[in-house]
mmCIF file of C-alpha atoms in Angstrom:
data_model
loop_
_atom_site.group_PDB
_atom_site.id
_atom_site.type_symbol
_atom_site.label_atom_id
_atom_site.label_comp_id
_atom_site.label_asym_id
_atom_site.label_seq_id
_atom_site.Cartn_x
_atom_site.Cartn_y
_atom_site.Cartn_z
ATOM 1 C CA MET A 1 -14.599 23.854 -13.594
ATOM 2 C CA GLY A 2 -17.614 22.015 -14.753
ATOM 3 C CA ALA A 3 -17.819 18.646 -15.848
ATOM 4 C CA GLY A 4 -18.207 19.585 -19.622
ATOM 5 C CA ALA A 5 -14.957 21.915 -19.440
ATOM 6 C CA LEU A 6 -13.055 19.081 -17.755
ATOM 7 C CA ALA A 7 -14.119 16.508 -20.327
ATOM 8 C CA ILE A 8 -13.116 18.913 -23.276
ATOM 9 C CA CYS A 9 -9.564 19.675 -21.426
ATOM 10 C CA GLN A 10 -9.081 15.948 -20.962
ATOM 11 C CA SER A 11 -9.847 15.307 -24.632
ATOM 12 C CA LYS A 12 -7.451 17.875 -25.795
ATOM 13 C CA ALA A 13 -4.886 16.402 -23.490
ATOM 14 C CA ALA A 14 -5.461 13.153 -25.028
ATOM 15 C CA VAL A 15 -4.937 14.352 -28.507
ATOM 16 C CA ARG A 16 -1.671 16.261 -27.611
ATOM 17 C CA LEU A 17 -0.383 13.157 -25.975
ATOM 18 C CA LYS A 18 -1.236 11.130 -29.020
ATOM 19 C CA GLU A 19 0.583 13.560 -31.143
ATOM 20 C CA ASP A 20 3.793 13.749 -28.840
ATOM 21 C CA MET A 21 3.665 9.712 -28.964
ATOM 22 C CA LYS A 22 3.697 9.749 -32.745
ATOM 23 C CA LYS A 23 6.674 12.312 -32.686
ATOM 24 C CA ILE A 24 8.575 10.173 -30.147
ATOM 25 C CA VAL A 25 8.026 6.943 -32.160
ATOM 26 C CA ALA A 26 9.096 8.554 -35.414
ATOM 27 C CA VAL A 27 12.442 10.177 -34.241
ATOM 28 C CA PRO A 28 14.630 7.100 -34.220
ATOM 29 C CA LEU A 29 13.539 6.185 -37.636
ATOM 30 C CA ASN A 30 13.901 9.809 -38.839
ATOM 31 C CA GLU A 31 17.391 9.906 -37.369
ATOM 32 C CA GLN A 32 18.609 6.766 -38.725
ATOM 33 C CA LYS A 33 17.230 7.640 -42.208
ATOM 34 C CA ASP A 34 19.299 10.858 -42.101
ATOM 35 C CA PHE A 35 22.662 8.844 -41.295
ATOM 36 C CA THR A 36 21.868 5.573 -43.443
ATOM 37 C CA TYR A 37 19.298 6.359 -45.977
ATOM 38 C CA GLN A 38 20.414 4.698 -49.196
ATOM 39 C CA LYS A 39 18.276 4.919 -52.480
ATOM 40 C CA LEU A 40 17.427 1.271 -53.613
ATOM 41 C CA PHE A 41 14.313 1.989 -55.940
ATOM 42 C CA GLY A 42 14.752 3.783 -59.114
ATOM 43 C CA VAL A 43 18.474 3.258 -59.039
ATOM 44 C CA SER A 44 20.099 1.486 -61.969
ATOM 45 C CA LEU A 45 21.005 -2.290 -61.523
ATOM 46 C CA GLN A 46 24.684 -1.289 -62.284
ATOM 47 C CA GLU A 47 24.785 1.337 -59.595
ATOM 48 C CA LEU A 48 23.481 -1.067 -57.073
ATOM 49 C CA GLU A 49 26.328 -3.426 -57.952
ATOM 50 C CA ARG A 50 28.693 -0.669 -57.807
ATOM 51 C CA GLN A 51 27.656 0.217 -54.208
ATOM 52 C CA GLY A 52 27.955 -3.241 -53.072
ATOM 53 C CA LEU A 53 23.963 -3.625 -52.735
ATOM 54 C CA THR A 54 23.824 -7.025 -54.199
ATOM 55 C CA GLU A 55 23.718 -10.674 -53.191
ATOM 56 C CA ASN A 56 25.163 -13.079 -55.694
ATOM 57 C CA GLY A 57 24.696 -10.441 -58.223
ATOM 58 C CA ILE A 58 21.188 -9.889 -57.495
ATOM 59 C CA PRO A 59 19.935 -6.528 -55.717
ATOM 60 C CA ALA A 60 19.692 -7.414 -52.042
ATOM 61 C CA VAL A 61 16.240 -6.029 -51.597
ATOM 62 C CA VAL A 62 14.898 -8.271 -54.678
ATOM 63 C CA TRP A 63 16.797 -11.118 -53.013
ATOM 64 C CA ASN A 64 15.254 -10.668 -49.666
ATOM 65 C CA ILE A 65 11.680 -10.283 -51.027
ATOM 66 C CA VAL A 66 12.103 -13.490 -53.340
ATOM 67 C CA GLU A 67 13.500 -15.478 -50.400
ATOM 68 C CA TYR A 68 10.480 -14.498 -48.251
ATOM 69 C CA LEU A 69 7.784 -15.433 -51.164
ATOM 70 C CA THR A 70 9.706 -18.559 -51.957
ATOM 71 C CA GLN A 71 9.072 -19.591 -48.365
ATOM 72 C CA HIS A 72 5.627 -18.125 -47.475
ATOM 73 C CA GLY A 73 3.918 -17.159 -50.829
ATOM 74 C CA LEU A 74 3.988 -19.736 -53.400
ATOM 75 C CA THR A 75 0.580 -21.316 -52.587
ATOM 76 C CA GLN A 76 -0.967 -17.580 -51.929
ATOM 77 C CA GLU A 77 -4.168 -17.385 -54.353
ATOM 78 C CA GLY A 78 -3.586 -14.425 -56.591
ATOM 79 C CA LEU A 79 0.156 -14.064 -55.725
ATOM 80 C CA PHE A 80 1.146 -10.836 -57.730
ATOM 81 C CA ARG A 81 -2.313 -10.249 -58.973
ATOM 82 C CA VAL A 82 -3.706 -8.970 -55.859
ATOM 83 C CA ASN A 83 -2.141 -5.774 -54.724
ATOM 84 C CA GLY A 84 -0.819 -5.202 -51.192
ATOM 85 C CA ASN A 85 -1.799 -2.256 -49.210
ATOM 86 C CA VAL A 86 -0.485 0.864 -50.586
ATOM 87 C CA LYS A 87 0.607 2.425 -47.388
ATOM 88 C CA VAL A 88 2.274 -0.989 -46.024
ATOM 89 C CA VAL A 89 4.172 -1.135 -49.375
ATOM 90 C CA GLU A 90 5.415 2.420 -49.132
ATOM 91 C CA GLN A 91 6.356 1.729 -45.437
ATOM 92 C CA LEU A 92 8.451 -1.361 -46.522
ATOM 93 C CA ARG A 93 10.183 0.696 -49.196
ATOM 94 C CA LEU A 94 11.084 3.282 -46.740
ATOM 95 C CA LYS A 95 12.142 0.636 -44.337
ATOM 96 C CA PHE A 96 14.776 -0.741 -46.793
ATOM 97 C CA GLU A 97 15.964 2.385 -48.029
ATOM 98 C CA SER A 98 16.597 3.596 -44.251
ATOM 99 C CA GLY A 99 18.754 0.611 -43.421
ATOM 100 C CA VAL A 100 16.340 -0.459 -40.795
ATOM 101 C CA PRO A 101 16.054 -4.321 -40.357
ATOM 102 C CA VAL A 102 13.086 -5.547 -42.374
ATOM 103 C CA GLU A 103 10.902 -8.622 -41.362
ATOM 104 C CA LEU A 104 8.630 -9.031 -44.233
ATOM 105 C CA GLY A 105 6.469 -11.412 -42.245
ATOM 106 C CA LYS A 106 6.131 -9.097 -39.323
ATOM 107 C CA ASP A 107 6.168 -5.620 -41.156
ATOM 108 C CA GLY A 108 4.051 -6.427 -44.005
ATOM 109 C CA ASP A 109 2.597 -9.684 -45.605
ATOM 110 C CA VAL A 110 2.823 -11.858 -48.887
ATOM 111 C CA CYS A 111 0.791 -9.238 -50.900
ATOM 112 C CA SER A 112 2.632 -6.128 -49.802
ATOM 113 C CA ALA A 113 5.934 -8.094 -50.554
ATOM 114 C CA ALA A 114 4.856 -9.265 -53.928
ATOM 115 C CA SER A 115 3.843 -5.735 -54.757
ATOM 116 C CA LEU A 116 7.251 -4.385 -53.416
ATOM 117 C CA LEU A 117 8.824 -6.410 -56.163
ATOM 118 C CA LYS A 118 6.842 -5.364 -59.044
ATOM 119 C CA LEU A 119 7.463 -1.794 -57.853
ATOM 120 C CA PHE A 120 11.195 -2.303 -57.920
ATOM 121 C CA LEU A 121 11.078 -3.482 -61.456
ATOM 122 C CA ARG A 122 8.722 -0.626 -62.402
ATOM 123 C CA GLU A 123 11.220 1.985 -60.976
ATOM 124 C CA LEU A 124 14.234 0.834 -62.704
ATOM 125 C CA PRO A 125 15.690 3.630 -64.804
ATOM 126 C CA ASP A 126 16.085 1.278 -67.750
ATOM 127 C CA SER A 127 13.649 -1.474 -67.578
ATOM 128 C CA LEU A 128 14.780 -5.241 -66.946
ATOM 129 C CA ILE A 129 14.562 -5.829 -70.776
ATOM 130 C CA THR A 130 16.526 -2.829 -71.689
ATOM 131 C CA SER A 131 14.938 -0.272 -74.084
ATOM 132 C CA ALA A 132 17.530 -0.629 -76.600
ATOM 133 C CA LEU A 133 16.568 -4.245 -76.989
ATOM 134 C CA GLN A 134 12.713 -3.978 -76.874
ATOM 135 C CA PRO A 135 12.019 -3.509 -80.218
ATOM 136 C CA ARG A 136 13.910 -6.625 -81.116
ATOM 137 C CA PHE A 137 12.193 -8.734 -78.593
ATOM 138 C CA ILE A 138 8.890 -7.486 -79.824
ATOM 139 C CA GLN A 139 9.677 -8.494 -83.237
ATOM 140 C CA LEU A 140 10.725 -11.695 -82.501
ATOM 141 C CA PHE A 141 7.613 -12.610 -80.879
ATOM 142 C CA GLN A 142 5.496 -11.022 -83.782
ATOM 143 C CA ASP A 143 7.228 -13.228 -86.233
ATOM 144 C CA GLY A 144 5.666 -16.253 -84.263
ATOM 145 C CA ARG A 145 7.536 -19.165 -82.472
ATOM 146 C CA ASN A 146 9.572 -22.295 -83.638
ATOM 147 C CA ASP A 147 12.797 -23.881 -82.851
ATOM 148 C CA VAL A 148 14.933 -20.830 -84.833
ATOM 149 C CA GLN A 149 13.271 -18.139 -83.068
ATOM 150 C CA GLU A 150 13.928 -19.740 -79.798
ATOM 151 C CA SER A 151 17.502 -19.952 -80.585
ATOM 152 C CA SER A 152 17.225 -16.207 -81.675
ATOM 153 C CA LEU A 153 15.576 -15.322 -78.155
ATOM 154 C CA ARG A 154 18.570 -16.889 -76.299
ATOM 155 C CA ASP A 155 20.969 -15.161 -78.157
ATOM 156 C CA LEU A 156 18.876 -11.925 -77.724
ATOM 157 C CA ILE A 157 18.825 -12.382 -73.912
ATOM 158 C CA LYS A 158 22.484 -12.821 -73.743
ATOM 159 C CA GLU A 159 22.961 -9.382 -75.146
ATOM 160 C CA LEU A 160 21.303 -7.802 -72.085
ATOM 161 C CA PRO A 161 23.797 -6.208 -69.557
ATOM 162 C CA ASP A 162 25.161 -8.760 -67.157
ATOM 163 C CA THR A 163 23.099 -7.178 -64.083
ATOM 164 C CA HIS A 164 19.784 -7.415 -66.183
ATOM 165 C CA TYR A 165 20.783 -10.927 -67.523
ATOM 166 C CA CYS A 166 21.381 -12.060 -63.975
ATOM 167 C CA LEU A 167 18.238 -10.365 -62.213
ATOM 168 C CA LEU A 168 15.951 -11.792 -65.414
ATOM 169 C CA LYS A 169 17.451 -15.296 -64.885
ATOM 170 C CA TYR A 170 17.038 -15.051 -61.155
ATOM 171 C CA LEU A 171 13.242 -13.759 -61.692
ATOM 172 C CA CYS A 172 12.678 -16.565 -64.261
ATOM 173 C CA GLN A 173 13.648 -19.413 -61.879
ATOM 174 C CA PHE A 174 11.496 -17.816 -59.279
ATOM 175 C CA LEU A 175 8.461 -17.486 -61.445
ATOM 176 C CA THR A 176 8.942 -21.049 -62.568
ATOM 177 C CA LYS A 177 8.450 -22.109 -59.078
ATOM 178 C CA VAL A 178 5.376 -19.871 -58.760
ATOM 179 C CA ALA A 179 3.779 -21.622 -61.696
ATOM 180 C CA LYS A 180 4.390 -24.806 -60.401
ATOM 181 C CA HIS A 181 2.041 -24.032 -57.643
ATOM 182 C CA HIS A 182 -0.535 -22.723 -60.133
ATOM 183 C CA VAL A 183 -3.458 -24.966 -58.895
ATOM 184 C CA GLN A 184 -3.198 -23.344 -55.296
ATOM 185 C CA ASN A 185 -2.141 -19.793 -56.557
ATOM 186 C CA ARG A 186 -4.255 -19.498 -59.723
ATOM 187 C CA MET A 187 -1.157 -18.163 -61.292
ATOM 188 C CA ASN A 188 -0.019 -19.988 -64.569
ATOM 189 C CA VAL A 189 2.508 -18.891 -66.943
ATOM 190 C CA HIS A 190 0.136 -16.937 -68.853
ATOM 191 C CA ASN A 191 -1.081 -15.134 -65.849
ATOM 192 C CA LEU A 192 2.279 -14.297 -64.473
ATOM 193 C CA ALA A 193 3.423 -13.085 -67.972
ATOM 194 C CA THR A 194 0.279 -10.677 -68.030
ATOM 195 C CA VAL A 195 1.352 -9.343 -64.741
ATOM 196 C CA PHE A 196 5.027 -9.157 -65.063
ATOM 197 C CA GLY A 197 5.211 -8.139 -68.997
ATOM 198 C CA PRO A 198 4.428 -4.377 -67.960
ATOM 199 C CA ASN A 199 6.956 -4.469 -65.117
ATOM 200 C CA CYS A 200 9.750 -5.780 -67.211
ATOM 201 C CA PHE A 201 9.089 -3.790 -70.532
ATOM 202 C CA GLN A 202 8.653 0.053 -70.235
#
């Protein structure tokens, strides 16, 4: 066998080995997915609560992301404005839904975790600010701002379903922390509202 033919055979063998390794690595995840897969994105907040997939009334996946971002992301410049790698975000989503232990610092990064949180909110069947109440929220803001309207806003928020109210409250508490670090992360209240408005209203 000539040197050229030998090189071609070795190259093909290397390609086959690489493909076989990919299959071997993928098997445990696929097997586990078959047995433990549980849809977390695109599921109503009420359904997640019914299935016991919440922590203190907050979807567990959101709780994990926010805890990670609170510890590692508050001073990240462009937090929530700079998108994470699409492939990494999708891999994190699949890991969470496959029941595989997820280490956001190891399996992803701050930007991908932030993008995953926005993705969760976007895919809710009924947005965080429910479609039934959205016209009234919009009308309230179009009317301008004063003490009476602030009181009306509080009353309106209380009309949200309990699961939506709890998540909105939790999210606002977290975003208040983010805004306090606006000098480092460049995300003041206005910037955060610009990013989260479309994710909370559909």
